[in-house]
């Protein structure tokens, strides 16, 4: 279980102090949580703190009983590898690796032998409808296909927490629907935290957190779902 307690992040801009996030406290349950708000509301800051990419000025992030914000960077990186998956707007695939090699890359970092890496990558690419694209480089894939590869990679080590930052922002309508369906299916029995400007996409989540001025101003509980593992 991932929880934030009193998360605050301040920056200095010359003589001015900027408060990007202030006093954010929330326990993220299983299922999907969308985080919405206008530009500058603190959405990206929150994601970076929850994932341990950045450290809070005050407050903390806890994964179970582990205080993520107190760990050194190498230990936080290990937590991200083992316990978190990430889907970004820009896909971030390695251009010189094929689709299956991109999906298998976290498994390589985790020490899996090649036969197991290859089998797991093929299994996940089949699940996202890309069994026929195993050996294609990212440059030979459409934007929607690249994002589905990125989602498969995020799920490679079956992480309990999945972060998605504007995952459909660069996609056409058909690809948006494909990725959204796969994303929310994957989030049914793990903790999915989705940052988005797309209110229609956010409305498909189990709950929506509204940020404004770096503060949590409202929570909407839309539904409680139970589903099978992705």
Short mmCIF file of C-alpha atoms in Angstrom, two decimals:
data_model
loop_
_atom_site.label_atom_id
_atom_site.label_comp_id
_atom_site.label_asym_id
_atom_site.label_seq_id
_atom_site.Cartn_x
_atom_site.Cartn_y
_atom_site.Cartn_z
CA UNK A 1 0.00 0.00 0.00
CA UNK A 2 1.31 3.41 -1.00
CA UNK A 3 0.57 6.39 1.19
CA UNK A 4 1.62 10.01 1.37
CA UNK A 5 1.73 11.90 4.65
CA UNK A 6 1.90 15.69 4.65
CA UNK A 7 3.82 15.84 1.37
CA UNK A 8 5.15 19.33 0.72
CA UNK A 9 7.58 20.45 -1.96
CA UNK A 10 9.07 23.94 -2.09
CA UNK A 11 11.44 25.44 -4.66
CA UNK A 12 13.48 28.62 -4.72
CA UNK A 13 13.20 30.85 -7.77
CA UNK A 14 15.57 33.70 -7.06
CA UNK A 15 14.14 35.62 -4.13
CA UNK A 16 10.80 33.83 -4.39
CA UNK A 17 9.69 30.57 -2.80
CA UNK A 18 7.37 28.43 -4.90
CA UNK A 19 5.19 25.84 -3.17
CA UNK A 20 4.56 23.12 -5.76
CA UNK A 21 2.73 20.80 -3.36
CA UNK A 22 1.43 21.48 0.13
CA UNK A 23 0.34 19.08 2.86
CA UNK A 24 -0.80 16.25 0.59
CA UNK A 25 -2.00 13.26 2.61
CA UNK A 26 -3.64 10.25 0.98
CA UNK A 27 -3.53 6.46 1.04
CA UNK A 28 -3.83 4.98 -2.44
CA UNK A 29 -5.98 1.84 -2.38
CA UNK A 30 -5.98 -1.00 -4.88
CA UNK A 31 -7.57 0.02 -8.14
CA UNK A 32 -7.26 3.14 -10.25
CA UNK A 33 -6.85 6.69 -8.97
CA UNK A 34 -6.75 9.58 -11.43
CA UNK A 35 -5.07 12.85 -10.44
CA UNK A 36 -6.39 15.91 -12.26
CA UNK A 37 -6.01 19.65 -12.05
CA UNK A 38 -4.91 22.67 -14.09
CA UNK A 39 -1.32 23.18 -15.19
CA UNK A 40 0.80 24.06 -12.17
CA UNK A 41 -1.53 22.35 -9.72
CA UNK A 42 1.16 19.92 -8.54
CA UNK A 43 0.27 16.75 -10.46
CA UNK A 44 3.73 16.01 -11.84
CA UNK A 45 5.40 17.03 -8.58
CA UNK A 46 3.17 14.57 -6.74
CA UNK A 47 4.00 11.73 -9.12
CA UNK A 48 7.73 12.41 -8.84
CA UNK A 49 7.55 12.36 -5.05
CA UNK A 50 5.41 9.22 -4.87
CA UNK A 51 7.82 7.38 -7.17
CA UNK A 52 10.93 8.58 -5.35
CA UNK A 53 12.30 10.51 -8.34
CA UNK A 54 12.34 13.58 -6.08
CA UNK A 55 12.35 14.09 -2.32
CA UNK A 56 9.83 16.13 -0.35
CA UNK A 57 10.67 19.27 1.58
CA UNK A 58 8.36 18.01 4.31
CA UNK A 59 6.32 14.86 4.85
CA UNK A 60 6.95 11.39 3.54
CA UNK A 61 6.05 8.57 1.17
CA UNK A 62 5.54 5.08 2.55
CA UNK A 63 5.34 1.81 0.65
CA UNK A 64 3.96 -0.50 3.28
CA UNK A 65 6.20 0.24 6.26
CA UNK A 66 9.13 1.32 4.10
CA UNK A 67 9.84 5.07 4.22
CA UNK A 68 10.72 5.69 0.59
CA UNK A 69 11.80 9.30 1.19
CA UNK A 70 14.45 8.18 3.71
CA UNK A 71 16.18 5.77 1.34
CA UNK A 72 19.32 6.67 -0.65
CA UNK A 73 18.87 7.03 -4.40
CA UNK A 74 20.21 3.56 -5.26
CA UNK A 75 17.74 1.96 -2.84
CA UNK A 76 14.87 4.06 -4.24
CA UNK A 77 15.87 2.94 -7.75
CA UNK A 78 15.70 -0.69 -6.60
CA UNK A 79 12.21 -0.09 -5.17
CA UNK A 80 11.13 1.43 -8.49
CA UNK A 81 12.49 -1.56 -10.40
CA UNK A 82 10.87 -4.19 -8.20
CA UNK A 83 7.63 -2.52 -7.11
CA UNK A 84 6.67 0.15 -9.67
CA UNK A 85 5.91 0.33 -13.36
CA UNK A 86 5.80 3.52 -15.42
CA UNK A 87 3.98 4.59 -18.57
CA UNK A 88 4.90 8.07 -19.83
CA UNK A 89 3.44 10.33 -22.50
CA UNK A 90 6.58 10.05 -24.65
CA UNK A 91 6.88 6.22 -24.40
CA UNK A 92 10.64 6.33 -23.64
CA UNK A 93 11.43 3.14 -25.52
CA UNK A 94 15.07 2.34 -26.25
CA UNK A 95 15.33 3.00 -30.00
CA UNK A 96 17.98 0.36 -30.72
CA UNK A 97 16.04 -2.47 -29.05
CA UNK A 98 13.16 -4.46 -30.57
CA UNK A 99 9.72 -4.51 -28.97
CA UNK A 100 10.40 -7.70 -27.03
CA UNK A 101 13.84 -6.47 -25.94
CA UNK A 102 12.31 -3.24 -24.62
CA UNK A 103 9.75 -5.20 -22.61
CA UNK A 104 12.45 -7.56 -21.34
CA UNK A 105 14.81 -4.78 -20.27
CA UNK A 106 13.54 -4.55 -16.64
CA UNK A 107 13.87 -8.32 -16.43
CA UNK A 108 17.50 -8.05 -17.54
CA UNK A 109 18.11 -5.49 -14.78
CA UNK A 110 16.45 -7.85 -12.30
CA UNK A 111 18.76 -10.70 -13.30
CA UNK A 112 16.36 -12.94 -15.20
CA UNK A 113 18.02 -15.40 -17.65
CA UNK A 114 17.38 -14.79 -21.34
CA UNK A 115 14.88 -17.66 -21.94
CA UNK A 116 12.65 -16.45 -19.11
CA UNK A 117 13.00 -12.83 -20.25
CA UNK A 118 12.01 -13.71 -23.78
CA UNK A 119 9.04 -15.84 -22.72
CA UNK A 120 7.70 -13.17 -20.36
CA UNK A 121 8.11 -10.41 -22.95
CA UNK A 122 6.31 -12.44 -25.61
CA UNK A 123 3.49 -13.23 -23.19
CA UNK A 124 2.96 -9.56 -22.37
CA UNK A 125 3.16 -8.41 -26.00
CA UNK A 126 0.54 -11.00 -26.88
CA UNK A 127 -1.71 -9.58 -24.15
CA UNK A 128 -1.47 -6.08 -25.59
CA UNK A 129 -2.12 -7.35 -29.13
CA UNK A 130 1.42 -7.05 -30.48
CA UNK A 131 2.53 -10.65 -30.95
CA UNK A 132 3.17 -9.82 -34.60
CA UNK A 133 5.52 -6.92 -33.69
CA UNK A 134 8.00 -8.75 -31.45
CA UNK A 135 11.07 -7.96 -33.52
CA UNK A 136 10.15 -4.47 -34.71
CA UNK A 137 12.18 -1.46 -33.60
CA UNK A 138 10.24 1.46 -32.09
CA UNK A 139 10.77 3.47 -35.29
CA UNK A 140 8.68 0.89 -37.16
CA UNK A 141 5.77 1.07 -34.71
CA UNK A 142 2.91 3.54 -34.60
CA UNK A 143 2.46 5.77 -31.58
CA UNK A 144 -0.29 3.55 -30.20
CA UNK A 145 1.83 0.46 -30.69
CA UNK A 146 4.79 2.09 -28.95
CA UNK A 147 2.60 2.98 -25.99
CA UNK A 148 1.32 -0.59 -25.76
CA UNK A 149 4.94 -1.80 -25.75
CA UNK A 150 5.63 0.72 -22.97
CA UNK A 151 2.69 -0.63 -20.98
CA UNK A 152 3.88 -4.22 -21.44
CA UNK A 153 7.34 -3.14 -20.24
CA UNK A 154 5.82 -1.44 -17.18
CA UNK A 155 4.14 -4.74 -16.27
CA UNK A 156 7.18 -6.95 -16.89
CA UNK A 157 7.95 -7.56 -13.21
CA UNK A 158 4.26 -7.54 -12.22
CA UNK A 159 4.63 -4.47 -9.99
CA UNK A 160 2.00 -3.74 -7.35
CA UNK A 161 2.06 -0.04 -8.31
CA UNK A 162 1.63 1.37 -11.80
CA UNK A 163 2.15 5.06 -12.61
CA UNK A 164 0.83 6.59 -15.83
CA UNK A 165 1.65 10.18 -16.75
CA UNK A 166 -0.58 11.49 -19.58
CA UNK A 167 -0.42 8.02 -21.21
CA UNK A 168 -2.84 8.85 -24.03
CA UNK A 169 -1.77 12.45 -24.61
CA UNK A 170 0.01 11.84 -27.94
CA UNK A 171 -2.35 9.26 -29.42
CA UNK A 172 -5.17 9.31 -31.96
CA UNK A 173 -8.69 8.41 -30.88
CA UNK A 174 -8.48 4.70 -31.74
CA UNK A 175 -5.10 4.27 -30.05
CA UNK A 176 -6.29 6.23 -26.99
CA UNK A 177 -9.14 3.79 -26.52
CA UNK A 178 -6.90 0.74 -26.95
CA UNK A 179 -4.32 2.00 -24.45
CA UNK A 180 -6.95 3.20 -21.96
CA UNK A 181 -8.72 -0.17 -21.98
CA UNK A 182 -5.47 -2.04 -21.43
CA UNK A 183 -4.33 0.40 -18.75
CA UNK A 184 -7.48 0.14 -16.65
CA UNK A 185 -7.57 -3.62 -17.05
CA UNK A 186 -4.00 -3.73 -15.75
CA UNK A 187 -5.01 -1.49 -12.84
CA UNK A 188 -7.82 -3.67 -11.53
CA UNK A 189 -5.74 -5.67 -9.07
CA UNK A 190 -2.86 -3.31 -8.47
CA UNK A 191 -2.58 0.35 -7.53
CA UNK A 192 -2.80 2.48 -10.66
CA UNK A 193 -2.04 6.21 -10.28
CA UNK A 194 -2.94 8.12 -13.42
CA UNK A 195 -1.99 11.77 -13.97
CA UNK A 196 -4.02 13.32 -16.78
CA UNK A 197 -5.60 16.45 -18.21
CA UNK A 198 -8.18 14.27 -19.96
CA UNK A 199 -11.31 14.36 -17.79
CA UNK A 200 -13.01 11.66 -19.87
CA UNK A 201 -10.09 9.34 -19.20
CA UNK A 202 -10.08 10.28 -15.51
CA UNK A 203 -13.79 9.47 -15.27
CA UNK A 204 -13.00 5.83 -16.05
CA UNK A 205 -10.95 5.52 -12.86
CA UNK A 206 -12.29 4.24 -9.54
CA UNK A 207 -11.62 7.59 -7.90
CA UNK A 208 -10.43 11.05 -8.91
CA UNK A 209 -8.25 13.42 -6.87
CA UNK A 210 -8.54 17.10 -7.75
CA UNK A 211 -5.47 19.26 -7.15
CA UNK A 212 -5.46 23.04 -7.18
CA UNK A 213 -2.61 25.32 -6.19
CA UNK A 214 -0.59 22.36 -4.91
CA UNK A 215 -3.35 21.16 -2.60
CA UNK A 216 -5.77 18.27 -2.64
CA UNK A 217 -9.14 20.03 -2.78
CA UNK A 218 -11.54 17.21 -3.58
CA UNK A 219 -11.83 13.44 -3.90
CA UNK A 220 -14.48 11.74 -6.02
CA UNK A 221 -15.13 8.04 -5.50
CA UNK A 222 -16.69 6.89 -8.75
CA UNK A 223 -16.74 3.11 -8.39
CA UNK A 224 -15.17 0.13 -6.74
CA UNK A 225 -14.15 -2.62 -9.12
CA UNK A 226 -12.77 -6.09 -8.77
CA UNK A 227 -11.24 -8.01 -11.63
CA UNK A 228 -8.83 -10.64 -12.64
CA UNK A 229 -5.09 -10.17 -12.74
CA UNK A 230 -3.77 -8.69 -15.97
#
